[in-house]
Amino acid sequence: MKLEITIDLEGADDEAIRDILRPLIPELAKRLLDSGFSAQPATRAQSRRPPKPNQWMSSSDVAEYMGCHTLTVLRLLRSKQMVGYQSGPKASWRINRDDVEKYIRGEGMKKKRAR
């Protein structure tokens, strides 16, 4: 099945866009269901597999996992509110998934993890 839709929305306000798209949604959902696709949009949790226990993650992976911005994770690491490691002052951070889970549960830093 191939579906192409081209709509020029330049200069249109939100209400005009809704008026254009509203009649298309039921037909599109019906065609997707008929062809075997799910009409449910993938959520963030569905689109990415959760990391395995004891897996090392980058700061961007942690940010996506926690649902926050990468700069927030970097701030937590620099302020030592979350455990992470760098091989040098400008190297990327590596954070263990178990430490992320502890932070989320509110356990904080009790001791440094052995490398």
Short mmCIF file of N, CA and C in Angstrom, two decimals:
data_model
loop_
_atom_site.label_atom_id
_atom_site.label_comp_id
_atom_site.label_asym_id
_atom_site.label_seq_id
_atom_site.Cartn_x
_atom_site.Cartn_y
_atom_site.Cartn_z
N MET A 1 0.85 -1.17 0.00
CA MET A 1 0.00 0.00 0.00
C MET A 1 0.90 1.24 0.00
N LYS A 2 0.57 2.18 -0.83
CA LYS A 2 1.31 3.43 -0.89
C LYS A 2 0.32 4.57 -0.70
N LEU A 3 0.66 5.50 0.19
CA LEU A 3 -0.20 6.62 0.47
C LEU A 3 0.65 7.88 0.44
N GLU A 4 0.28 8.80 -0.41
CA GLU A 4 0.99 10.07 -0.49
C GLU A 4 0.00 11.19 -0.22
N ILE A 5 0.38 12.05 0.70
CA ILE A 5 -0.45 13.21 1.02
C ILE A 5 0.45 14.43 1.00
N THR A 6 0.07 15.42 0.23
CA THR A 6 0.81 16.68 0.21
C THR A 6 -0.17 17.80 0.52
N ILE A 7 0.10 18.50 1.60
CA ILE A 7 -0.77 19.60 2.01
C ILE A 7 0.12 20.80 2.28
N ASP A 8 -0.16 21.91 1.63
CA ASP A 8 0.60 23.13 1.84
C ASP A 8 -0.04 23.89 3.00
N LEU A 9 0.66 23.91 4.14
CA LEU A 9 0.12 24.54 5.34
C LEU A 9 0.77 25.88 5.65
N GLU A 10 1.59 26.36 4.74
CA GLU A 10 2.29 27.62 4.98
C GLU A 10 1.29 28.75 5.11
N GLY A 11 1.37 29.46 6.20
CA GLY A 11 0.48 30.60 6.44
C GLY A 11 -0.86 30.22 7.05
N ALA A 12 -1.12 28.93 7.22
CA ALA A 12 -2.40 28.50 7.80
C ALA A 12 -2.32 28.56 9.32
N ASP A 13 -3.44 28.89 9.95
CA ASP A 13 -3.46 28.89 11.41
C ASP A 13 -3.83 27.49 11.90
N ASP A 14 -3.76 27.27 13.21
CA ASP A 14 -3.99 25.95 13.79
C ASP A 14 -5.40 25.42 13.47
N GLU A 15 -6.38 26.27 13.51
CA GLU A 15 -7.76 25.85 13.25
C GLU A 15 -7.92 25.40 11.79
N ALA A 16 -7.30 26.11 10.87
CA ALA A 16 -7.38 25.72 9.46
C ALA A 16 -6.69 24.38 9.23
N ILE A 17 -5.58 24.14 9.90
CA ILE A 17 -4.87 22.86 9.77
C ILE A 17 -5.74 21.73 10.31
N ARG A 18 -6.39 21.96 11.47
CA ARG A 18 -7.28 20.93 12.03
C ARG A 18 -8.44 20.64 11.07
N ASP A 19 -8.99 21.68 10.46
CA ASP A 19 -10.11 21.49 9.53
C ASP A 19 -9.68 20.66 8.31
N ILE A 20 -8.43 20.84 7.88
CA ILE A 20 -7.94 20.08 6.73
C ILE A 20 -7.70 18.62 7.10
N LEU A 21 -7.09 18.39 8.25
CA LEU A 21 -6.69 17.04 8.62
C LEU A 21 -7.80 16.21 9.25
N ARG A 22 -8.76 16.83 9.91
CA ARG A 22 -9.80 16.09 10.63
C ARG A 22 -10.54 15.06 9.76
N PRO A 23 -10.97 15.38 8.53
CA PRO A 23 -11.68 14.37 7.74
C PRO A 23 -10.76 13.24 7.23
N LEU A 24 -9.46 13.47 7.18
CA LEU A 24 -8.55 12.45 6.67
C LEU A 24 -8.21 11.36 7.68
N ILE A 25 -8.28 11.68 8.97
CA ILE A 25 -7.81 10.76 10.00
C ILE A 25 -8.61 9.46 10.05
N PRO A 26 -9.96 9.47 10.03
CA PRO A 26 -10.68 8.19 10.09
C PRO A 26 -10.37 7.27 8.90
N GLU A 27 -10.31 7.83 7.71
CA GLU A 27 -10.01 7.02 6.52
C GLU A 27 -8.60 6.45 6.59
N LEU A 28 -7.65 7.25 7.04
CA LEU A 28 -6.27 6.79 7.17
C LEU A 28 -6.17 5.67 8.20
N ALA A 29 -6.84 5.83 9.34
CA ALA A 29 -6.82 4.79 10.38
C ALA A 29 -7.45 3.50 9.86
N LYS A 30 -8.56 3.61 9.11
CA LYS A 30 -9.22 2.42 8.56
C LYS A 30 -8.29 1.70 7.59
N ARG A 31 -7.63 2.44 6.72
CA ARG A 31 -6.72 1.81 5.76
C ARG A 31 -5.53 1.14 6.45
N LEU A 32 -5.01 1.78 7.47
CA LEU A 32 -3.90 1.19 8.21
C LEU A 32 -4.32 -0.11 8.89
N LEU A 33 -5.50 -0.10 9.52
CA LEU A 33 -5.99 -1.32 10.17
C LEU A 33 -6.25 -2.42 9.16
N ASP A 34 -6.84 -2.07 8.02
CA ASP A 34 -7.12 -3.06 6.97
C ASP A 34 -5.85 -3.68 6.41
N SER A 35 -4.76 -2.91 6.40
CA SER A 35 -3.51 -3.43 5.84
C SER A 35 -2.67 -4.16 6.88
N GLY A 36 -3.13 -4.20 8.14
CA GLY A 36 -2.40 -4.94 9.16
C GLY A 36 -1.55 -4.08 10.07
N PHE A 37 -1.46 -2.80 9.83
CA PHE A 37 -0.69 -1.91 10.69
C PHE A 37 -1.53 -1.53 11.90
N SER A 38 -0.87 -1.24 13.01
CA SER A 38 -1.56 -0.76 14.19
C SER A 38 -1.77 0.74 14.05
N ALA A 39 -2.96 1.21 14.42
CA ALA A 39 -3.24 2.64 14.35
C ALA A 39 -2.75 3.36 15.60
N GLN A 40 -2.20 2.60 16.56
CA GLN A 40 -1.70 3.20 17.79
C GLN A 40 -0.31 3.77 17.55
N PRO A 41 -0.06 5.04 17.86
CA PRO A 41 1.29 5.58 17.70
C PRO A 41 2.22 4.96 18.74
N ALA A 42 3.47 4.75 18.36
CA ALA A 42 4.45 4.20 19.29
C ALA A 42 4.83 5.26 20.31
N THR A 43 4.82 4.89 21.56
CA THR A 43 5.28 5.81 22.60
C THR A 43 6.78 5.68 22.73
N ARG A 44 7.36 6.53 23.50
CA ARG A 44 8.81 6.50 23.69
C ARG A 44 9.25 5.16 24.28
N ALA A 45 8.46 4.65 25.22
CA ALA A 45 8.82 3.37 25.84
C ALA A 45 8.72 2.22 24.85
N GLN A 46 7.76 2.28 23.92
CA GLN A 46 7.60 1.21 22.95
C GLN A 46 8.64 1.28 21.84
N SER A 47 9.10 2.47 21.51
CA SER A 47 10.00 2.62 20.38
C SER A 47 11.43 2.25 20.70
N ARG A 48 11.80 2.19 21.95
CA ARG A 48 13.17 1.88 22.33
C ARG A 48 13.17 0.80 23.40
N ARG A 49 13.97 -0.23 23.17
CA ARG A 49 14.07 -1.29 24.17
C ARG A 49 14.73 -0.74 25.42
N PRO A 50 14.26 -1.17 26.60
CA PRO A 50 14.92 -0.72 27.82
C PRO A 50 16.31 -1.33 27.91
N PRO A 51 17.26 -0.61 28.48
CA PRO A 51 18.60 -1.16 28.60
C PRO A 51 18.62 -2.35 29.53
N LYS A 52 19.55 -3.26 29.30
CA LYS A 52 19.68 -4.45 30.14
C LYS A 52 20.32 -4.06 31.46
N PRO A 53 20.06 -4.84 32.53
CA PRO A 53 20.72 -4.56 33.80
C PRO A 53 22.23 -4.61 33.64
N ASN A 54 22.92 -3.80 34.40
CA ASN A 54 24.38 -3.71 34.38
C ASN A 54 24.93 -3.27 33.02
N GLN A 55 24.14 -2.56 32.25
CA GLN A 55 24.57 -2.06 30.95
C GLN A 55 25.05 -0.62 31.08
N TRP A 56 26.11 -0.28 30.38
CA TRP A 56 26.63 1.09 30.38
C TRP A 56 25.91 1.90 29.32
N MET A 57 25.55 3.13 29.67
CA MET A 57 24.78 4.00 28.80
C MET A 57 25.50 5.34 28.65
N SER A 58 25.25 6.02 27.53
CA SER A 58 25.77 7.37 27.33
C SER A 58 24.82 8.35 28.01
N SER A 59 25.26 9.60 28.13
CA SER A 59 24.40 10.61 28.77
C SER A 59 23.13 10.84 27.95
N SER A 60 23.22 10.75 26.64
CA SER A 60 22.00 10.92 25.82
C SER A 60 21.06 9.73 25.98
N ASP A 61 21.60 8.51 26.14
CA ASP A 61 20.76 7.34 26.40
C ASP A 61 20.03 7.49 27.73
N VAL A 62 20.75 7.97 28.74
CA VAL A 62 20.16 8.18 30.07
C VAL A 62 19.06 9.24 29.99
N ALA A 63 19.32 10.31 29.26
CA ALA A 63 18.32 11.38 29.13
C ALA A 63 17.06 10.85 28.47
N GLU A 64 17.21 10.05 27.42
CA GLU A 64 16.04 9.48 26.75
C GLU A 64 15.31 8.52 27.69
N TYR A 65 16.05 7.72 28.43
CA TYR A 65 15.48 6.74 29.36
C TYR A 65 14.71 7.43 30.47
N MET A 66 15.26 8.54 30.98
CA MET A 66 14.61 9.27 32.07
C MET A 66 13.56 10.26 31.59
N GLY A 67 13.57 10.58 30.30
CA GLY A 67 12.60 11.53 29.76
C GLY A 67 12.96 12.97 30.07
N CYS A 68 14.26 13.26 30.09
CA CYS A 68 14.70 14.63 30.35
C CYS A 68 15.73 15.03 29.28
N HIS A 69 16.27 16.23 29.40
CA HIS A 69 17.23 16.73 28.45
C HIS A 69 18.63 16.23 28.81
N THR A 70 19.50 16.08 27.81
CA THR A 70 20.87 15.62 28.03
C THR A 70 21.62 16.54 28.98
N LEU A 71 21.37 17.85 28.89
CA LEU A 71 22.05 18.79 29.78
C LEU A 71 21.66 18.57 31.24
N THR A 72 20.45 18.12 31.48
CA THR A 72 20.02 17.80 32.84
C THR A 72 20.85 16.65 33.39
N VAL A 73 21.06 15.62 32.57
CA VAL A 73 21.87 14.46 33.00
C VAL A 73 23.30 14.91 33.27
N LEU A 74 23.86 15.74 32.39
CA LEU A 74 25.23 16.22 32.58
C LEU A 74 25.35 17.04 33.87
N ARG A 75 24.33 17.84 34.16
CA ARG A 75 24.34 18.63 35.40
C ARG A 75 24.32 17.71 36.62
N LEU A 76 23.51 16.65 36.57
CA LEU A 76 23.46 15.69 37.67
C LEU A 76 24.79 14.98 37.86
N LEU A 77 25.45 14.66 36.76
CA LEU A 77 26.75 13.99 36.84
C LEU A 77 27.82 14.93 37.42
N ARG A 78 27.85 16.15 36.93
CA ARG A 78 28.87 17.11 37.39
C ARG A 78 28.68 17.48 38.86
N SER A 79 27.42 17.52 39.30
CA SER A 79 27.15 17.85 40.70
C SER A 79 27.21 16.63 41.60
N LYS A 80 27.56 15.48 41.03
CA LYS A 80 27.72 14.20 41.75
C LYS A 80 26.43 13.72 42.39
N GLN A 81 25.29 14.11 41.80
CA GLN A 81 24.02 13.57 42.26
C GLN A 81 23.74 12.23 41.60
N MET A 82 24.47 11.93 40.51
CA MET A 82 24.35 10.65 39.80
C MET A 82 25.76 10.15 39.52
N VAL A 83 25.95 8.83 39.62
CA VAL A 83 27.27 8.24 39.40
C VAL A 83 27.50 8.05 37.91
N GLY A 84 28.67 8.47 37.45
CA GLY A 84 29.07 8.28 36.06
C GLY A 84 30.58 8.40 35.96
N TYR A 85 31.13 8.01 34.81
CA TYR A 85 32.57 7.99 34.64
C TYR A 85 32.98 8.60 33.32
N GLN A 86 34.13 9.29 33.36
CA GLN A 86 34.75 9.84 32.17
C GLN A 86 36.20 9.36 32.15
N SER A 87 36.74 9.06 30.97
CA SER A 87 38.14 8.64 30.88
C SER A 87 39.08 9.85 30.85
N GLY A 88 38.54 11.02 30.65
CA GLY A 88 39.33 12.26 30.65
C GLY A 88 38.40 13.43 30.85
N PRO A 89 38.93 14.65 31.04
CA PRO A 89 38.07 15.80 31.33
C PRO A 89 37.09 16.16 30.21
N LYS A 90 37.42 15.86 28.97
CA LYS A 90 36.50 16.18 27.87
C LYS A 90 35.89 14.94 27.22
N ALA A 91 36.11 13.79 27.84
CA ALA A 91 35.58 12.54 27.30
C ALA A 91 34.08 12.43 27.59
N SER A 92 33.40 11.58 26.83
CA SER A 92 31.97 11.39 27.05
C SER A 92 31.75 10.59 28.34
N TRP A 93 30.59 10.78 28.94
CA TRP A 93 30.25 10.10 30.18
C TRP A 93 29.72 8.71 29.88
N ARG A 94 29.96 7.79 30.80
CA ARG A 94 29.38 6.45 30.79
C ARG A 94 28.70 6.25 32.14
N ILE A 95 27.43 5.86 32.08
CA ILE A 95 26.63 5.70 33.29
C ILE A 95 26.05 4.30 33.28
N ASN A 96 26.15 3.62 34.42
CA ASN A 96 25.60 2.27 34.52
C ASN A 96 24.10 2.35 34.76
N ARG A 97 23.36 1.47 34.11
CA ARG A 97 21.91 1.48 34.21
C ARG A 97 21.45 1.32 35.66
N ASP A 98 22.16 0.48 36.43
CA ASP A 98 21.78 0.28 37.84
C ASP A 98 21.86 1.60 38.61
N ASP A 99 22.86 2.42 38.30
CA ASP A 99 22.99 3.72 38.98
C ASP A 99 21.87 4.67 38.57
N VAL A 100 21.43 4.58 37.32
CA VAL A 100 20.30 5.41 36.86
C VAL A 100 19.04 4.99 37.61
N GLU A 101 18.83 3.68 37.74
CA GLU A 101 17.66 3.18 38.46
C GLU A 101 17.69 3.63 39.93
N LYS A 102 18.88 3.59 40.54
CA LYS A 102 19.00 4.05 41.94
C LYS A 102 18.66 5.53 42.05
N TYR A 103 19.12 6.33 41.10
CA TYR A 103 18.80 7.76 41.12
C TYR A 103 17.29 7.96 40.99
N ILE A 104 16.67 7.24 40.06
CA ILE A 104 15.23 7.37 39.84
C ILE A 104 14.46 6.98 41.11
N ARG A 105 14.91 5.93 41.79
CA ARG A 105 14.25 5.49 43.02
C ARG A 105 14.53 6.42 44.19
N GLY A 106 15.48 7.34 44.02
CA GLY A 106 15.79 8.29 45.08
C GLY A 106 16.83 7.81 46.05
N GLU A 107 17.55 6.74 45.71
CA GLU A 107 18.55 6.21 46.62
C GLU A 107 19.82 7.04 46.61
N GLY A 108 20.06 7.79 45.54
CA GLY A 108 21.22 8.67 45.47
C GLY A 108 22.53 7.90 45.45
N MET A 109 23.62 8.63 45.71
CA MET A 109 24.95 8.02 45.69
C MET A 109 25.33 7.57 47.09
N LYS A 110 25.57 6.28 47.25
CA LYS A 110 26.03 5.77 48.55
C LYS A 110 27.52 5.51 48.51
N LYS A 111 28.00 4.94 47.40
CA LYS A 111 29.42 4.70 47.23
C LYS A 111 29.73 4.66 45.76
N LYS A 112 30.99 4.83 45.43
CA LYS A 112 31.39 4.77 44.03
C LYS A 112 31.37 3.34 43.55
N ARG A 113 30.97 3.15 42.32
CA ARG A 113 30.95 1.82 41.71
C ARG A 113 32.36 1.44 41.30
N ALA A 114 32.73 0.18 41.53
CA ALA A 114 34.04 -0.32 41.07
C ALA A 114 34.01 -0.45 39.56
N ARG A 115 35.06 0.01 38.91
CA ARG A 115 35.10 -0.03 37.45
C ARG A 115 35.34 -1.40 37.01
#
